[in-house]
Amino acid sequence: MNLATLSNAMPFNAAVMDIAAATALTGGMQVERMVTRPGPVTLEPAADHRIKIHTGAPVTGTCHSGRFMYQHGDIDLLPTGSSDDWVEDVASTSVILRFPPALMTRAAEHIGLDGSRASITPRHNFRDAQIQHIGWALDADHEAGHPSGRVYTESLSIALIAHLLARHRTAPATPPARGLSKQQLQRVTEYIDTHLDDDLSLFQLAQVAGISASHLKTLFKRSIGMPVHAYVVRQRVNRAVELLRRGDLPASHVALEAGFSHQSHMLRCMRRVLGRPAIASSQ
């Protein structure tokens, strides 16, 4: 770990702190040992993702959320750009695994995810057996001088990041469901109102909107809150009610003017839409 990223670390010597040369493994995973003394500790923002695994005896302290206790194997996830600060009551020892975002991108693409959207969620003081086991293995390999070779360390690195992406990936923001544009919706509804007495076709309306019929069905419902057919029926009922109130046409003519096939059809739709019998009509 770069000393500039850690405040209140013990003096740099083999006895108290092995912030190892942390030779960058092929693929970018680095392993570091961090020992801190009692008092304030600050981890400055870093360009890498970091995983901190507590390795020493239990330690208590105070952080932003209150009192804490870390035991052997407790984990913090610090995504790129994250910082943290806390106050420890006693000295503590941790293993830090760090890797660049580019490695996460490659790992995400390797398992079929969109690498450009791959990120992890910050978490503190939790346990995860898989992270522990891989972390201990990477630390042991690092302490021994990487005797198992690059393939071993790379395989562990990819397995660790794949697990992070499977269990601790930041959920992508769900974009709001898209409906018709304001212009499309206006064109379609105006066309419906103008042609209520016609035998309206979904394909005609899709042409007005400039999209396919299947897309119109989906996007129209998102925009209006009801299917195209239900909207057309509602508009025809509204037209029929208006014409009946004027009282200058018999109900049979009103039905045709509003786009219904006959008077009985109109009355059924009125009951369904209005929830009550149609208003009195002239014969």
CSV table of C-alpha atoms in Angstrom, one decimal:
chain,number,residue,atom,x,y,z
A,1,MET,CA,0.0,0.0,0.0
A,2,ASN,CA,1.3,3.5,-0.8
A,3,LEU,CA,2.1,5.1,2.5
A,4,ALA,CA,0.3,8.3,1.4
A,5,THR,CA,-2.9,6.4,1.4
A,6,LEU,CA,-2.7,5.3,5.0
A,7,SER,CA,-2.6,7.6,8.0
A,8,ASN,CA,-1.5,6.4,11.5
A,9,ALA,CA,0.4,3.4,10.1
A,10,MET,CA,3.3,2.1,12.3
A,11,PRO,CA,6.8,3.0,11.1
A,12,PHE,CA,7.8,1.1,8.0
A,13,ASN,CA,9.8,-1.9,9.1
A,14,ALA,CA,9.6,-5.6,8.7
A,15,ALA,CA,8.6,-6.2,12.3
A,16,VAL,CA,5.5,-4.1,12.3
A,17,MET,CA,4.4,-3.4,8.7
A,18,ASP,CA,4.8,-5.3,5.5
A,19,ILE,CA,3.4,-3.0,2.9
A,20,ALA,CA,5.1,-5.3,0.5
A,21,ALA,CA,6.6,-4.2,-2.7
A,22,ALA,CA,3.4,-5.8,-3.9
A,23,THR,CA,4.7,-6.8,-7.2
A,24,ALA,CA,1.9,-6.3,-9.7
A,25,LEU,CA,0.8,-9.7,-10.8
A,26,THR,CA,-0.1,-10.2,-14.5
A,27,GLY,CA,-3.7,-9.0,-14.6
A,28,GLY,CA,-3.2,-6.4,-11.9
A,29,MET,CA,-4.0,-8.0,-8.5
A,30,GLN,CA,-1.8,-6.8,-5.6
A,31,VAL,CA,-1.5,-8.2,-2.1
A,32,GLU,CA,-0.5,-5.9,0.9
A,33,ARG,CA,-0.2,-6.3,4.6
A,34,MET,CA,-1.4,-3.4,6.7
A,35,VAL,CA,-0.7,-2.9,10.4
A,36,THR,CA,-2.0,0.1,12.3
A,37,ARG,CA,-1.6,1.4,15.8
A,38,PRO,CA,-4.3,2.6,18.2
A,39,GLY,CA,-5.9,5.9,17.2
A,40,PRO,CA,-7.3,7.5,14.1
A,41,VAL,CA,-6.9,5.7,10.8
A,42,THR,CA,-7.6,7.1,7.4
A,43,LEU,CA,-7.7,5.3,4.0
A,44,GLU,CA,-7.4,7.9,1.3
A,45,PRO,CA,-9.3,7.5,-2.0
A,46,ALA,CA,-7.5,5.3,-4.5
A,47,ALA,CA,-7.8,4.5,-8.2
A,48,ASP,CA,-8.0,0.8,-7.4
A,49,HIS,CA,-10.7,-1.3,-5.9
A,50,ARG,CA,-9.7,-2.6,-2.5
A,51,ILE,CA,-10.7,-5.5,-0.3
A,52,LYS,CA,-9.6,-5.3,3.3
A,53,ILE,CA,-9.7,-8.5,5.3
A,54,HIS,CA,-9.0,-8.4,9.1
A,55,THR,CA,-6.3,-10.9,10.0
A,56,GLY,CA,-5.3,-10.2,13.5
A,57,ALA,CA,-6.9,-10.4,17.0
A,58,PRO,CA,-10.2,-8.8,17.5
A,59,VAL,CA,-10.2,-5.0,17.4
A,60,THR,CA,-12.7,-2.5,18.6
A,61,GLY,CA,-13.2,1.1,17.7
A,62,THR,CA,-15.4,3.9,16.5
A,63,CYS,CA,-16.5,4.9,13.1
A,64,HIS,CA,-19.2,7.1,11.5
A,65,SER,CA,-22.0,4.7,12.4
A,66,GLY,CA,-20.9,4.1,16.0
A,67,ARG,CA,-18.9,1.4,17.8
A,68,PHE,CA,-17.5,-1.6,15.9
A,69,MET,CA,-15.7,-4.8,16.5
A,70,TYR,CA,-13.6,-6.6,13.8
A,71,GLN,CA,-12.8,-10.2,14.1
A,72,HIS,CA,-10.5,-12.5,12.1
A,73,GLY,CA,-11.9,-12.7,8.6
A,74,ASP,CA,-14.2,-9.6,8.7
A,75,ILE,CA,-14.2,-7.8,5.3
A,76,ASP,CA,-14.5,-4.3,3.9
A,77,LEU,CA,-15.1,-3.5,0.2
A,78,LEU,CA,-13.8,-0.2,-1.0
A,79,PRO,CA,-14.5,0.5,-4.7
A,80,THR,CA,-12.4,2.8,-6.7
A,81,GLY,CA,-12.4,6.3,-5.4
A,82,SER,CA,-13.7,5.2,-1.9
A,83,SER,CA,-12.2,6.5,1.3
A,84,ASP,CA,-12.7,5.6,4.9
A,85,ASP,CA,-11.7,6.7,8.4
A,86,TRP,CA,-12.2,5.3,11.9
A,87,VAL,CA,-10.6,5.2,15.3
A,88,GLU,CA,-9.1,2.0,16.7
A,89,ASP,CA,-8.7,1.1,20.4
A,90,VAL,CA,-5.9,-1.3,19.7
A,91,ALA,CA,-3.4,-2.1,17.0
A,92,SER,CA,-4.8,-4.2,14.1
A,93,THR,CA,-3.6,-6.2,11.2
A,94,SER,CA,-5.3,-6.6,7.8
A,95,VAL,CA,-4.6,-8.0,4.3
A,96,ILE,CA,-5.4,-5.6,1.5
A,97,LEU,CA,-6.2,-6.9,-1.9
A,98,ARG,CA,-6.2,-4.3,-4.6
A,99,PHE,CA,-6.8,-4.3,-8.3
A,100,PRO,CA,-7.5,-1.8,-11.1
A,101,PRO,CA,-10.9,-1.2,-12.6
A,102,ALA,CA,-9.5,-2.6,-15.9
A,103,LEU,CA,-9.1,-6.0,-14.3
A,104,MET,CA,-12.7,-6.0,-13.2
A,105,THR,CA,-13.7,-5.0,-16.7
A,106,ARG,CA,-11.8,-7.9,-18.2
A,107,ALA,CA,-13.2,-10.4,-15.6
A,108,ALA,CA,-16.7,-9.2,-16.2
A,109,GLU,CA,-16.4,-9.6,-19.9
A,110,HIS,CA,-14.8,-13.1,-19.3
A,111,ILE,CA,-18.1,-14.2,-17.6
A,112,GLY,CA,-20.4,-12.6,-20.1
A,113,LEU,CA,-21.2,-9.3,-18.3
A,114,ASP,CA,-21.0,-5.8,-19.7
A,115,GLY,CA,-17.5,-4.7,-18.5
A,116,SER,CA,-18.2,-1.0,-18.9
A,117,ARG,CA,-20.9,-1.3,-16.2
A,118,ALA,CA,-19.1,-3.6,-13.8
A,119,SER,CA,-18.7,-2.2,-10.3
A,120,ILE,CA,-19.0,-3.3,-6.7
A,121,THR,CA,-21.0,-1.9,-3.8
A,122,PRO,CA,-19.1,-0.5,-0.8
A,123,ARG,CA,-19.6,-2.7,2.3
A,124,HIS,CA,-18.2,-2.8,5.8
A,125,ASN,CA,-17.6,-5.4,8.5
A,126,PHE,CA,-19.2,-8.4,6.8
A,127,ARG,CA,-18.2,-12.0,6.3
A,128,ASP,CA,-17.9,-13.9,3.1
A,129,ALA,CA,-16.2,-17.3,3.2
A,130,GLN,CA,-15.3,-17.3,-0.5
A,131,ILE,CA,-13.5,-13.9,-0.3
A,132,GLN,CA,-11.8,-15.1,2.9
A,133,HIS,CA,-10.5,-18.3,1.3
A,134,ILE,CA,-9.3,-16.7,-1.9
A,135,GLY,CA,-7.8,-13.8,0.1
A,136,TRP,CA,-5.9,-16.2,2.4
A,137,ALA,CA,-4.6,-18.1,-0.6
A,138,LEU,CA,-3.4,-15.0,-2.4
A,139,ASP,CA,-1.8,-13.7,0.8
A,140,ALA,CA,0.0,-17.0,1.4
A,141,ASP,CA,1.2,-17.2,-2.2
A,142,HIS,CA,2.4,-13.6,-2.0
A,143,GLU,CA,4.3,-14.2,1.3
A,144,ALA,CA,5.9,-17.3,-0.2
A,145,GLY,CA,7.1,-15.4,-3.3
A,146,HIS,CA,4.5,-16.7,-5.8
A,147,PRO,CA,5.9,-20.3,-6.0
A,148,SER,CA,2.9,-21.5,-7.9
A,149,GLY,CA,3.4,-19.1,-10.8
A,150,ARG,CA,1.4,-16.6,-12.6
A,151,VAL,CA,-1.4,-19.0,-13.7
A,152,TYR,CA,-2.2,-19.7,-10.1
A,153,THR,CA,-2.4,-16.1,-9.0
A,154,GLU,CA,-4.3,-15.0,-12.1
A,155,SER,CA,-6.8,-17.8,-11.7
A,156,LEU,CA,-7.4,-16.8,-8.0
A,157,SER,CA,-7.7,-13.2,-9.1
A,158,ILE,CA,-10.3,-14.0,-11.7
A,159,ALA,CA,-12.2,-16.3,-9.3
A,160,LEU,CA,-12.3,-13.5,-6.7
A,161,ILE,CA,-13.5,-10.8,-9.0
A,162,ALA,CA,-16.1,-13.1,-10.6
A,163,HIS,CA,-17.4,-13.8,-7.0
A,164,LEU,CA,-17.5,-10.1,-6.3
A,165,LEU,CA,-19.5,-9.5,-9.5
A,166,ALA,CA,-21.9,-12.4,-8.7
A,167,ARG,CA,-22.5,-11.5,-5.0
A,168,HIS,CA,-21.5,-7.8,-4.5
A,169,ARG,CA,-22.0,-6.2,-7.8
A,170,THR,CA,-23.7,-2.8,-7.8
A,171,ALA,CA,-27.2,-3.2,-9.3
A,172,PRO,CA,-27.5,-1.2,-12.5
A,173,ALA,CA,-30.0,1.6,-12.3
A,174,THR,CA,-33.2,0.6,-14.0
A,175,PRO,CA,-34.0,3.1,-16.6
A,176,PRO,CA,-37.6,4.3,-16.6
A,177,ALA,CA,-39.9,2.4,-18.9
A,178,ARG,CA,-40.0,4.3,-22.1
A,179,GLY,CA,-43.4,5.0,-23.7
A,180,LEU,CA,-44.3,6.9,-26.9
A,181,SER,CA,-42.7,10.3,-27.4
A,182,LYS,CA,-45.0,13.3,-26.8
A,183,GLN,CA,-45.2,13.8,-30.5
A,184,GLN,CA,-46.0,10.2,-31.3
A,185,LEU,CA,-48.7,10.0,-28.6
A,186,GLN,CA,-50.3,13.2,-29.9
A,187,ARG,CA,-50.4,12.0,-33.5
A,188,VAL,CA,-51.9,8.6,-32.5
A,189,THR,CA,-54.6,10.0,-30.1
A,190,GLU,CA,-55.6,12.7,-32.6
A,191,TYR,CA,-55.8,10.1,-35.3
A,192,ILE,CA,-58.0,8.0,-33.1
A,193,ASP,CA,-60.3,10.9,-32.2
A,194,THR,CA,-60.6,11.9,-35.8
A,195,HIS,CA,-61.4,8.4,-37.1
A,196,LEU,CA,-63.6,6.9,-34.3
A,197,ASP,CA,-66.3,6.0,-36.8
A,198,ASP,CA,-63.8,4.1,-38.9
A,199,ASP,CA,-62.7,0.5,-38.4
A,200,LEU,CA,-59.4,1.4,-36.8
A,201,SER,CA,-56.5,-0.9,-37.3
A,202,LEU,CA,-53.5,-1.4,-35.0
A,203,PHE,CA,-51.3,-1.4,-38.1
A,204,GLN,CA,-52.8,1.9,-39.2
A,205,LEU,CA,-52.0,3.5,-35.8
A,206,ALA,CA,-48.5,2.0,-35.8
A,207,GLN,CA,-47.9,3.7,-39.2
A,208,VAL,CA,-49.1,7.0,-37.7
A,209,ALA,CA,-46.6,6.6,-34.8
A,210,GLY,CA,-43.9,5.4,-37.1
A,211,ILE,CA,-43.2,2.2,-35.3
A,212,SER,CA,-44.1,-1.5,-35.5
A,213,ALA,CA,-47.5,-2.7,-34.3
A,214,SER,CA,-45.9,-4.8,-31.6
A,215,HIS,CA,-44.0,-1.8,-30.3
A,216,LEU,CA,-47.1,0.4,-30.4
A,217,LYS,CA,-49.0,-2.1,-28.2
A,218,THR,CA,-46.3,-1.9,-25.6
A,219,LEU,CA,-45.4,1.7,-25.7
A,220,PHE,CA,-48.9,3.0,-25.9
A,221,LYS,CA,-49.9,1.1,-22.7
A,222,ARG,CA,-46.8,2.6,-20.9
A,223,SER,CA,-47.9,6.1,-22.0
A,224,ILE,CA,-51.6,5.9,-21.4
A,225,GLY,CA,-51.9,3.1,-18.8
A,226,MET,CA,-54.3,1.0,-20.9
A,227,PRO,CA,-54.1,-1.0,-24.2
A,228,VAL,CA,-54.8,0.6,-27.5
A,229,HIS,CA,-58.2,-1.2,-27.9
A,230,ALA,CA,-59.4,-0.2,-24.4
A,231,TYR,CA,-58.5,3.5,-25.2
A,232,VAL,CA,-60.4,3.4,-28.5
A,233,VAL,CA,-63.5,1.9,-26.7
A,234,ARG,CA,-63.3,4.6,-24.0
A,235,GLN,CA,-63.1,7.4,-26.6
A,236,ARG,CA,-66.0,5.9,-28.5
A,237,VAL,CA,-68.1,5.8,-25.3
A,238,ASN,CA,-67.2,9.4,-24.6
A,239,ARG,CA,-68.2,10.4,-28.1
A,240,ALA,CA,-71.5,8.5,-27.8
A,241,VAL,CA,-72.3,10.1,-24.4
A,242,GLU,CA,-71.7,13.5,-26.0
A,243,LEU,CA,-73.9,12.8,-29.0
A,244,LEU,CA,-76.7,11.3,-26.8
A,245,ARG,CA,-76.7,14.4,-24.6
A,246,ARG,CA,-77.2,16.6,-27.6
A,247,GLY,CA,-80.3,14.6,-28.4
A,248,ASP,CA,-80.5,15.3,-32.1
A,249,LEU,CA,-79.7,11.8,-33.2
A,250,PRO,CA,-81.4,8.4,-32.4
A,251,ALA,CA,-79.3,6.0,-30.4
A,252,SER,CA,-78.9,3.7,-33.4
A,253,HIS,CA,-77.3,6.6,-35.4
A,254,VAL,CA,-75.2,7.6,-32.4
A,255,ALA,CA,-73.8,4.1,-32.2
A,256,LEU,CA,-72.6,4.3,-35.8
A,257,GLU,CA,-71.2,7.9,-35.5
A,258,ALA,CA,-69.2,6.8,-32.5
A,259,GLY,CA,-67.7,3.8,-34.2
A,260,PHE,CA,-69.8,1.0,-32.7
A,261,SER,CA,-71.2,-1.7,-35.0
A,262,HIS,CA,-74.8,-1.3,-33.6
A,263,GLN,CA,-76.8,0.1,-30.7
A,264,SER,CA,-76.5,-3.0,-28.5
A,265,HIS,CA,-72.7,-3.0,-28.9
A,266,MET,CA,-72.7,0.6,-27.8
A,267,LEU,CA,-74.8,-0.1,-24.7
A,268,ARG,CA,-72.6,-3.0,-23.6
A,269,CYS,CA,-69.5,-0.9,-23.9
A,270,MET,CA,-71.1,2.0,-22.0
A,271,ARG,CA,-71.9,-0.3,-19.1
A,272,ARG,CA,-68.4,-1.7,-19.1
A,273,VAL,CA,-66.7,1.7,-19.3
A,274,LEU,CA,-69.1,3.8,-17.2
A,275,GLY,CA,-70.2,1.1,-14.8
A,276,ARG,CA,-73.8,2.1,-15.2
A,277,PRO,CA,-76.5,1.9,-17.9
A,278,ALA,CA,-76.3,4.4,-20.7
A,279,ILE,CA,-78.1,7.6,-20.3
A,280,ALA,CA,-81.6,7.8,-21.8
A,281,SER,CA,-81.5,8.1,-25.5
A,282,SER,CA,-84.0,9.0,-28.2
A,283,GLN,CA,-85.3,6.3,-30.5
